[in-house]
PDB file of C-alpha atoms in Angstrom:
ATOM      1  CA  UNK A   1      80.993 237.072  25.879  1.00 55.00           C
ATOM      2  CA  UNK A   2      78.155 239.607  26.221  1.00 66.00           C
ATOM      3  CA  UNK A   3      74.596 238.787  27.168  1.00 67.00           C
ATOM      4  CA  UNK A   4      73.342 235.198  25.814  1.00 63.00           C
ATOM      5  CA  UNK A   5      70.485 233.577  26.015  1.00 57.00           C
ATOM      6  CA  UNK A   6      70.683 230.404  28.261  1.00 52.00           C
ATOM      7  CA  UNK A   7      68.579 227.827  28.931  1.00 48.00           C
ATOM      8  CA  UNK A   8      65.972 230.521  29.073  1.00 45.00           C
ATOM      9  CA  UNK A   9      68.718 232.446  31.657  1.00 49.00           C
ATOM     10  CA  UNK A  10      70.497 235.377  30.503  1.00 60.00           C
ATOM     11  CA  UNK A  11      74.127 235.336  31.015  1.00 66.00           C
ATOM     12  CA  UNK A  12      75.891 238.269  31.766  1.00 75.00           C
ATOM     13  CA  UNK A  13      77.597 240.172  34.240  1.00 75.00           C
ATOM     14  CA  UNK A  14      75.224 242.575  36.536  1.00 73.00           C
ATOM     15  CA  UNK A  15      72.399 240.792  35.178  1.00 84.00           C
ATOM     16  CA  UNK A  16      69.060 240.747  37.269  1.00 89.00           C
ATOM     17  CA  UNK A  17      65.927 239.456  37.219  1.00 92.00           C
ATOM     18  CA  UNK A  18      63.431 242.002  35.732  1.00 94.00           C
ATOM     19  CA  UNK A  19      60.500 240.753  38.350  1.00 96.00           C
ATOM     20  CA  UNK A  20      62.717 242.328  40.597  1.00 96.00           C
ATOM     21  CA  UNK A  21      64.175 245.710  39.085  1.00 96.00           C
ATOM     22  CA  UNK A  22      60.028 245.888  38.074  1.00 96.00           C
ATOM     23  CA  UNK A  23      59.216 246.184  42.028  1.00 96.00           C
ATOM     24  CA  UNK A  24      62.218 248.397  42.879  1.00 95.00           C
ATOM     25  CA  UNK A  25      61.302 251.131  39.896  1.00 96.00           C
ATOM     26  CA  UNK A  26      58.412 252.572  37.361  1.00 94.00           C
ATOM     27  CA  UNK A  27      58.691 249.911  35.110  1.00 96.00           C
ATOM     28  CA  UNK A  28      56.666 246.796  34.382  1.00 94.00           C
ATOM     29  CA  UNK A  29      58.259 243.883  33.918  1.00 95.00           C
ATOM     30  CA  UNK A  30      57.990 243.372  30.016  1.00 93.00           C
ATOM     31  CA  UNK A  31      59.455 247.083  30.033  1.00 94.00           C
ATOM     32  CA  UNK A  32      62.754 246.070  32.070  1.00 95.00           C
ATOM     33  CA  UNK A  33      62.833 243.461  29.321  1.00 94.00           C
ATOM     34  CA  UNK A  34      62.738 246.220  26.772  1.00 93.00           C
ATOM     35  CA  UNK A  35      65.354 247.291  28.179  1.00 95.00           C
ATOM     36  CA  UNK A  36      67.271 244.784  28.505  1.00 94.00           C
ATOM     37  CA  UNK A  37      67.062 244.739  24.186  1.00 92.00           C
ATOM     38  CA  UNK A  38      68.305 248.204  24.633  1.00 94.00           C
ATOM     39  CA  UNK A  39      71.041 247.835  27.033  1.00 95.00           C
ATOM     40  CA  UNK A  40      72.703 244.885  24.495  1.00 93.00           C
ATOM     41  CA  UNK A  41      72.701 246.933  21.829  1.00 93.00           C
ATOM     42  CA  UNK A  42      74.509 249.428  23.678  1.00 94.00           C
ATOM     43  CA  UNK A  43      76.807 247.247  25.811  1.00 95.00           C
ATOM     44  CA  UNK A  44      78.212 245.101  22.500  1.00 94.00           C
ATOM     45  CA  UNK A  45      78.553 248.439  20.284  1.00 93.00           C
ATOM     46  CA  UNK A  46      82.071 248.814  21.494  1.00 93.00           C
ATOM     47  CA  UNK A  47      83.730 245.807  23.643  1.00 93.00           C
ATOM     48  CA  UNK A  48      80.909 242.957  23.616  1.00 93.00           C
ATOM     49  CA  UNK A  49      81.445 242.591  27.123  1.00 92.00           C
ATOM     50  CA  UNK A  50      77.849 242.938  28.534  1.00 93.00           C
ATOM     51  CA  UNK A  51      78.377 246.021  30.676  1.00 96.00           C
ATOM     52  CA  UNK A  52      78.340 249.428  28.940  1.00 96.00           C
ATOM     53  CA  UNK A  53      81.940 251.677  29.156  1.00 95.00           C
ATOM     54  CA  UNK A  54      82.100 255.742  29.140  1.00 94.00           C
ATOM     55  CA  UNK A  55      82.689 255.313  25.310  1.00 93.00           C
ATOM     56  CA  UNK A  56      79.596 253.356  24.320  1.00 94.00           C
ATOM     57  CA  UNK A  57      77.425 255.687  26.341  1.00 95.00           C
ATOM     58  CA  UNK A  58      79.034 258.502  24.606  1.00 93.00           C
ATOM     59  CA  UNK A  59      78.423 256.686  21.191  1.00 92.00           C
ATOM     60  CA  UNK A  60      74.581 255.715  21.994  1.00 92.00           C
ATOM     61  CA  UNK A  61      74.355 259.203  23.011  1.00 90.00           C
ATOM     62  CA  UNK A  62      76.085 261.402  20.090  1.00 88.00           C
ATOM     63  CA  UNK A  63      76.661 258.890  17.837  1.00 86.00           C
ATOM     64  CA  UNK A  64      80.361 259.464  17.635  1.00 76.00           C
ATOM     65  CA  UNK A  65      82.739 257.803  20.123  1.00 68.00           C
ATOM     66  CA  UNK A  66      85.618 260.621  20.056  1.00 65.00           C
ATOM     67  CA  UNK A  67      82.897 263.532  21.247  1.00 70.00           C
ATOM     68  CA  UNK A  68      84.060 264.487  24.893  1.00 77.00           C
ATOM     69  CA  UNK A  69      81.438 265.988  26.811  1.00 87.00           C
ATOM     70  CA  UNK A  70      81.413 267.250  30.622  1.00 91.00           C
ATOM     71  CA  UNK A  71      77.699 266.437  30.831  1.00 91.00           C
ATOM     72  CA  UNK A  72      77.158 263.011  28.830  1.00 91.00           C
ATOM     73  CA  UNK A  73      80.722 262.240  31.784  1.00 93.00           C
ATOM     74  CA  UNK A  74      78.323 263.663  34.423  1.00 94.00           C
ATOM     75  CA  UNK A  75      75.279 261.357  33.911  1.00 95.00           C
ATOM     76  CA  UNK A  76      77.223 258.557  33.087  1.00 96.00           C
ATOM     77  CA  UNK A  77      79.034 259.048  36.558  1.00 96.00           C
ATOM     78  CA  UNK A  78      75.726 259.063  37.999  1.00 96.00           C
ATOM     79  CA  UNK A  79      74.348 255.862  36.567  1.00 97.00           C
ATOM     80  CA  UNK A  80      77.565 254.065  37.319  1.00 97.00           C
ATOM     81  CA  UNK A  81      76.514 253.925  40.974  1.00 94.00           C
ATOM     82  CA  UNK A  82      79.094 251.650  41.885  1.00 93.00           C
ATOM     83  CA  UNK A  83      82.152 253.656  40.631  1.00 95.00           C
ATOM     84  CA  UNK A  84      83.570 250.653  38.778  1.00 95.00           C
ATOM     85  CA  UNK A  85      83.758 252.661  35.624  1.00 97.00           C
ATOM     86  CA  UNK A  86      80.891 250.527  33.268  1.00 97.00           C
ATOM     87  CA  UNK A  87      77.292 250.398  33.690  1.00 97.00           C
ATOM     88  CA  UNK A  88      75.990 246.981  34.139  1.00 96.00           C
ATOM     89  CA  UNK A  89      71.800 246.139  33.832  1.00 96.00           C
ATOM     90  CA  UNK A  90      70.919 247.000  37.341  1.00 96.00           C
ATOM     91  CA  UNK A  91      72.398 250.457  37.130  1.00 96.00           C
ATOM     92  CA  UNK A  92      71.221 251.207  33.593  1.00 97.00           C
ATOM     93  CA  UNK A  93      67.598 250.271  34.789  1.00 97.00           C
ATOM     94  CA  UNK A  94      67.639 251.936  37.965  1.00 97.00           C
ATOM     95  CA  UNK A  95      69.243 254.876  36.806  1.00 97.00           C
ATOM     96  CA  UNK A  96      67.245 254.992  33.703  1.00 97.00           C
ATOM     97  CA  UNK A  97      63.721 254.794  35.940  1.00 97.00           C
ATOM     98  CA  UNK A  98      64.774 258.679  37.202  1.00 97.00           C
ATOM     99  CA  UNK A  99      63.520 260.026  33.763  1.00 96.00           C
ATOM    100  CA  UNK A 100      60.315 257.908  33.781  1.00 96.00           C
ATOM    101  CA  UNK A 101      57.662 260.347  33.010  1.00 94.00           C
ATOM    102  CA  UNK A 102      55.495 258.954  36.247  1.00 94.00           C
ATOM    103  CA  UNK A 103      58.830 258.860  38.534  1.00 96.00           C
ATOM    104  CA  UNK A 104      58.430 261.498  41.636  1.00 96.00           C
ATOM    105  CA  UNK A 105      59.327 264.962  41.410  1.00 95.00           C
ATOM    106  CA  UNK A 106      61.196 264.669  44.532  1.00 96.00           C
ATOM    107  CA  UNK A 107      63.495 261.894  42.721  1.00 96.00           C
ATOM    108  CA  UNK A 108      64.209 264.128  39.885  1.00 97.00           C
ATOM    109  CA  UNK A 109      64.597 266.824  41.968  1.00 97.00           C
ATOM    110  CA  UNK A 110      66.770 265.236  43.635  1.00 97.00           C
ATOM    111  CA  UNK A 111      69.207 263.661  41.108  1.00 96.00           C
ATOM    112  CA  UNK A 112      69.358 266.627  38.784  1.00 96.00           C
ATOM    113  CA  UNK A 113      71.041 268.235  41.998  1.00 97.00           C
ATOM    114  CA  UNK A 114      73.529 266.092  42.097  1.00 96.00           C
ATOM    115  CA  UNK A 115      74.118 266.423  38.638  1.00 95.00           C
ATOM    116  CA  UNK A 116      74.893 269.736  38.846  1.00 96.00           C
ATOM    117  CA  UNK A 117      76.917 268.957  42.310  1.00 97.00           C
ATOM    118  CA  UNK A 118      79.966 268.135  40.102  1.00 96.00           C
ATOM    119  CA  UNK A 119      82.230 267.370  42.679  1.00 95.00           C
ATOM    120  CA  UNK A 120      79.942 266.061  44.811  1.00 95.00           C
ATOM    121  CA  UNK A 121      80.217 268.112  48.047  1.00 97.00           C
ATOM    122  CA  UNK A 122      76.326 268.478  48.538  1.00 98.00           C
ATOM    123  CA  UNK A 123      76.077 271.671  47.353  1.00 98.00           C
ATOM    124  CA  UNK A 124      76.490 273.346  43.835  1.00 98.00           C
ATOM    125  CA  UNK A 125      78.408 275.987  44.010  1.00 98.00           C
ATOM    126  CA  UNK A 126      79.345 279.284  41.811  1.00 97.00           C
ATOM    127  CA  UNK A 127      82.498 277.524  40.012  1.00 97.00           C
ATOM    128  CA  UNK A 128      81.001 274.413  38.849  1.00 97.00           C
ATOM    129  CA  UNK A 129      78.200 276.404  37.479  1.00 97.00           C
ATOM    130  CA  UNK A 130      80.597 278.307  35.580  1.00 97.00           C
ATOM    131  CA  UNK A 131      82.234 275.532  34.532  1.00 96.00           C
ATOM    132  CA  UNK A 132      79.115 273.754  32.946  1.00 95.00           C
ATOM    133  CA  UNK A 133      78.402 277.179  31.350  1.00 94.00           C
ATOM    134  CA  UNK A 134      82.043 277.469  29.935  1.00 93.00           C
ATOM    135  CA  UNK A 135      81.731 273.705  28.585  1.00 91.00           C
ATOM    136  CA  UNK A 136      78.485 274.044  27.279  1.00 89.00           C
ATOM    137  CA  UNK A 137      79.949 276.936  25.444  1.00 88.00           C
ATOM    138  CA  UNK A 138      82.192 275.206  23.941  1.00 85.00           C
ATOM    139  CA  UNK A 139      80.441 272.699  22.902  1.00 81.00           C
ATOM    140  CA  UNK A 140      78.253 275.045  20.258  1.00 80.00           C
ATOM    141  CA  UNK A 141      80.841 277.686  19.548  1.00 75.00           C
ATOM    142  CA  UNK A 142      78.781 279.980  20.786  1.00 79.00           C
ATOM    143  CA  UNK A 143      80.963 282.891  22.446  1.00 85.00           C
ATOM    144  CA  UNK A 144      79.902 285.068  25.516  1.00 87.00           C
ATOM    145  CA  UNK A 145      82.180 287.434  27.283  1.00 93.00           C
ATOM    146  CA  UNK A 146      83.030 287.077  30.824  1.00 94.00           C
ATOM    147  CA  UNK A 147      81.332 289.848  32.417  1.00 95.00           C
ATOM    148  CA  UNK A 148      78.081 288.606  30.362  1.00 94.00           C
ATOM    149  CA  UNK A 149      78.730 285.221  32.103  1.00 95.00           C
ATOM    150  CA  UNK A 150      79.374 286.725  35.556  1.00 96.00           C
ATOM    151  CA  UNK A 151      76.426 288.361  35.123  1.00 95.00           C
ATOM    152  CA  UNK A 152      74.357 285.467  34.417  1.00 95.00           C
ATOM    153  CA  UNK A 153      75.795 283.826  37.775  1.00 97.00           C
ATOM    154  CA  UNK A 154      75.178 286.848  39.744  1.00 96.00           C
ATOM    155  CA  UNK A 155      71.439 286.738  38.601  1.00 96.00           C
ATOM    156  CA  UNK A 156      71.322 283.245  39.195  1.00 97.00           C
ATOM    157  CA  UNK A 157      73.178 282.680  42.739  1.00 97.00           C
ATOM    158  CA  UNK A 158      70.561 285.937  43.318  1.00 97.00           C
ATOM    159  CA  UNK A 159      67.587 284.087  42.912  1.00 96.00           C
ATOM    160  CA  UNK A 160      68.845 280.018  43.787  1.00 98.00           C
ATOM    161  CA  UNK A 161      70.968 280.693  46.739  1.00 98.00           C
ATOM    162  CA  UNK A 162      68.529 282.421  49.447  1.00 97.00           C
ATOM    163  CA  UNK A 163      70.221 282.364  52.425  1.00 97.00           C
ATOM    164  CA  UNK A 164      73.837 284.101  50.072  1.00 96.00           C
ATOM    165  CA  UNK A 165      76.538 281.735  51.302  1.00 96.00           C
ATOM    166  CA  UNK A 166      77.530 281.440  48.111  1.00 94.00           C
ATOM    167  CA  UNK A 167      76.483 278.049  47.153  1.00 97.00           C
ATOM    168  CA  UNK A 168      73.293 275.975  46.813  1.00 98.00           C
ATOM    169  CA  UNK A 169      72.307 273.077  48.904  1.00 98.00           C
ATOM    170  CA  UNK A 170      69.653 270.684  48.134  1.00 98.00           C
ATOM    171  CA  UNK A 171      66.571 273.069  49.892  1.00 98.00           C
ATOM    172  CA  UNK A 172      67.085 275.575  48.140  1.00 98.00           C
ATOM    173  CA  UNK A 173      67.288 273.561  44.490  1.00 98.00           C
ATOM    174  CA  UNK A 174      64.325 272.261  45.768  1.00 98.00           C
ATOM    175  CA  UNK A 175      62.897 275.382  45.909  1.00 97.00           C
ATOM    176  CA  UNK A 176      64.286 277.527  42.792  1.00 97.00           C
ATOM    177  CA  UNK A 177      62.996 274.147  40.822  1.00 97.00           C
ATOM    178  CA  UNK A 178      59.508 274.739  42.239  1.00 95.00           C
ATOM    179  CA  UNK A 179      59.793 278.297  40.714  1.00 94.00           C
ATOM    180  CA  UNK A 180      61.680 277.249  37.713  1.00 94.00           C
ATOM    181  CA  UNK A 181      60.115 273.995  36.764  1.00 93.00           C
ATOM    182  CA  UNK A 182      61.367 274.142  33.083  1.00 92.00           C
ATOM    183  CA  UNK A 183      64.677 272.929  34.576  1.00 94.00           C
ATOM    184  CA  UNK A 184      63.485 269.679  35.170  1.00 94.00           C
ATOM    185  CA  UNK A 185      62.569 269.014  31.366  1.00 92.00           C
ATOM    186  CA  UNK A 186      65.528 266.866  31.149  1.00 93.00           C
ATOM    187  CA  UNK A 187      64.818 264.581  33.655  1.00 95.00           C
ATOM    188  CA  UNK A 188      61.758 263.494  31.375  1.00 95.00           C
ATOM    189  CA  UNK A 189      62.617 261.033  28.677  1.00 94.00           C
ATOM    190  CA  UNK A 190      58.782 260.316  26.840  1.00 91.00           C
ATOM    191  CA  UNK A 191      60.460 257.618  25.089  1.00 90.00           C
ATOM    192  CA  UNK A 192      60.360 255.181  28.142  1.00 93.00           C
ATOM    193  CA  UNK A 193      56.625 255.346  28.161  1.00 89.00           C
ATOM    194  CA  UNK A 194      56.848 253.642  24.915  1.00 85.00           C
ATOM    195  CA  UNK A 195      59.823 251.187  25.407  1.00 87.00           C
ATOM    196  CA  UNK A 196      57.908 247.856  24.748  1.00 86.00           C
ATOM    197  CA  UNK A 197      57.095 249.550  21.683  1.00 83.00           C
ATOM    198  CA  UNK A 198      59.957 250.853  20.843  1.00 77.00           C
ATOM    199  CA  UNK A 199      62.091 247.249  21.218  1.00 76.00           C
ATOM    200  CA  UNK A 200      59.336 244.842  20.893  1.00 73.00           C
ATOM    201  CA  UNK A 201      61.664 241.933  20.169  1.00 70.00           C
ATOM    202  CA  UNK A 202      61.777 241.644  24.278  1.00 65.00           C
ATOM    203  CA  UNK A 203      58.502 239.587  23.595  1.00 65.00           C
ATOM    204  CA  UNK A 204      60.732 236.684  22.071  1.00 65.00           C
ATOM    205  CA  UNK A 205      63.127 236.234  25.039  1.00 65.00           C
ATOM    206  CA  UNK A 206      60.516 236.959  27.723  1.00 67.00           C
ATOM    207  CA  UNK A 207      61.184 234.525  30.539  1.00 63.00           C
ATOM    208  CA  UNK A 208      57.471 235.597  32.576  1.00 64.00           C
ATOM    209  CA  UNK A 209      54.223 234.820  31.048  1.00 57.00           C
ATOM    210  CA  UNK A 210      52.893 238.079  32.172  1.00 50.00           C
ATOM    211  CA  UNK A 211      54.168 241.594  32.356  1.00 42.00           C
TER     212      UNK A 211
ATOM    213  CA  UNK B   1      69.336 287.936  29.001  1.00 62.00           C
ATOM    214  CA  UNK B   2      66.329 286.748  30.857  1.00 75.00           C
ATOM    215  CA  UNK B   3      67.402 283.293  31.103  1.00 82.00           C
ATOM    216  CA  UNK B   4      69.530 281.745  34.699  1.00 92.00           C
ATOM    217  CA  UNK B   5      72.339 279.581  34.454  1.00 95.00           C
ATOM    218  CA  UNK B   6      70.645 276.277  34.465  1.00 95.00           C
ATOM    219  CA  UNK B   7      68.770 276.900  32.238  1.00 92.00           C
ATOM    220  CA  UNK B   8      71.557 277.402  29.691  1.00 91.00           C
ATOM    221  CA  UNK B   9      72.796 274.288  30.949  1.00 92.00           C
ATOM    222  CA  UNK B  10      69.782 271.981  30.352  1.00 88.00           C
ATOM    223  CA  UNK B  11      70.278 272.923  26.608  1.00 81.00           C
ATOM    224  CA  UNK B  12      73.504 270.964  26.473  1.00 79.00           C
ATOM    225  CA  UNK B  13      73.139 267.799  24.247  1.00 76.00           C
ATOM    226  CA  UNK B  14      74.935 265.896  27.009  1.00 77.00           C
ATOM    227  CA  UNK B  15      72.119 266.043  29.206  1.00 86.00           C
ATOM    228  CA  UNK B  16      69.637 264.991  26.354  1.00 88.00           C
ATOM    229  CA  UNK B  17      69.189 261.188  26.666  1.00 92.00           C
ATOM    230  CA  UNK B  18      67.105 260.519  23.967  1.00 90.00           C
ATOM    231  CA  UNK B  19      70.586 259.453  22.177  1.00 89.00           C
ATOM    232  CA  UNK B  20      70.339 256.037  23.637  1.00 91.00           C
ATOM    233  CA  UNK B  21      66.715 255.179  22.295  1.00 88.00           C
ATOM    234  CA  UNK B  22      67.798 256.187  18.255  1.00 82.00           C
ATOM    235  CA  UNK B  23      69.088 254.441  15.910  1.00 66.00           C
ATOM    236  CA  UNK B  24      69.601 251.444  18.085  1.00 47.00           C
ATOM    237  CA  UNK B  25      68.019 248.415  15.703  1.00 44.00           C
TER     238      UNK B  25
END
């Protein structure tokens, strides 16, 4: 099973051709084939299956396939576009082009919003910030009271939610990112400016002459 | 506290992707 060579071809499920991911994203075409070498590695670490499950991500991410984690869930929610619960090629490459460093504001803007949108009503609101906070919490042991969180909210809903209906839309993330653009740090990965160096054995499978 | 909520939030490791691109040779 998994992804195998064939007759130049590569077999697996929610393959697609890289000339075409390359004119629906940032990347060239010898970088979706990078990517590709990155997405096997990932997709076989578990199940050899060619698609990559909740548990794989978690262990490409952390290393450790028992770590749960509200936000590593989140993104891989959000990559798994199709809700069928694995992340096949496509997704991984489309998803994967939101953190290119020359992607659009507007499409990071606009995904870290819904990443933050937890239950994805269109706006974020007070309780699923305060549920990332608690998680995020507990994920370092660090310990706050509740009033100090409240407070943080209060601030925050204060400066993010200008018209004070108690919840964000996608306007006003738009703005409080333009005022805050630290927040979108994390939807810049620098390593996929490198990625043909990074998994240069692409080169050996390459089915275009150029890239 | 000077910081606002997301920003706590960014810090989580679960939003850090550069997981996927170590230790993957």
């Amino acid at each position: 099973m998994g992804c195998v060579p064939s007759k130049g071809r590569r077999q697996c499920p929610g393959y697609e051709d890289p000339v075409f991911l390359a004119s629906q994203t940032t990347f060239s075409v010898s970088e979706v084939e990078a990517l590709f070498e990155l997405f096997k590695s990932i997709s076989s670490s578990v199940i050899d299956d060619g698609l990559i499950n909740k548990e794989e991500f978690v262990l490409a991410l952390f290393k450790n396939r028992k770590k749960e984690n509200l936000f590593a869930s989140r993104i891989f929610d959000l990559f798994d576009v199709k809700h069928k619960g694995v992340i096949d090629f496509g997704d991984f490459v489309r998803a994967l082009h939101i953190f290119h460093p020359n992607t659009s504001l507007e499409d990071k803007i606009n995904f870290s919003f819904r990443l933050y949108d937890l239950d994805n009503t269109g706006f974020i609101e007070r309780q699923e910030v305060k549920q990332m906070l608690l998680a995020l919490l507990g994920e370092s042991e660090m310990k706050l009271a509740d009033e100090t969180i409240e407070a943080i909210l209060d601030k925050t809903f204060l400066e993010a939610d200008t018209n004070q209906d108690g919840k964000i839309d996608l306007s006003e993330w738009q703005y409080f990112v333009s005022k805050n653009p630290s927040l979108l740090r994390i939807m810049t990965l620098p390593y996929l400016r490198d990625i043909t160096t990074a998994f240069p054995s692409f080169v050996f499978y390459s089915e275009v002459d150029e890239a | 506290l000077n910081l606002n909520a997301f920003d706590i939030i960014s810090l989580s490791s679960g939003f850090d992707l550069s997981g996927l691109f170590e230790e993957t040779d």
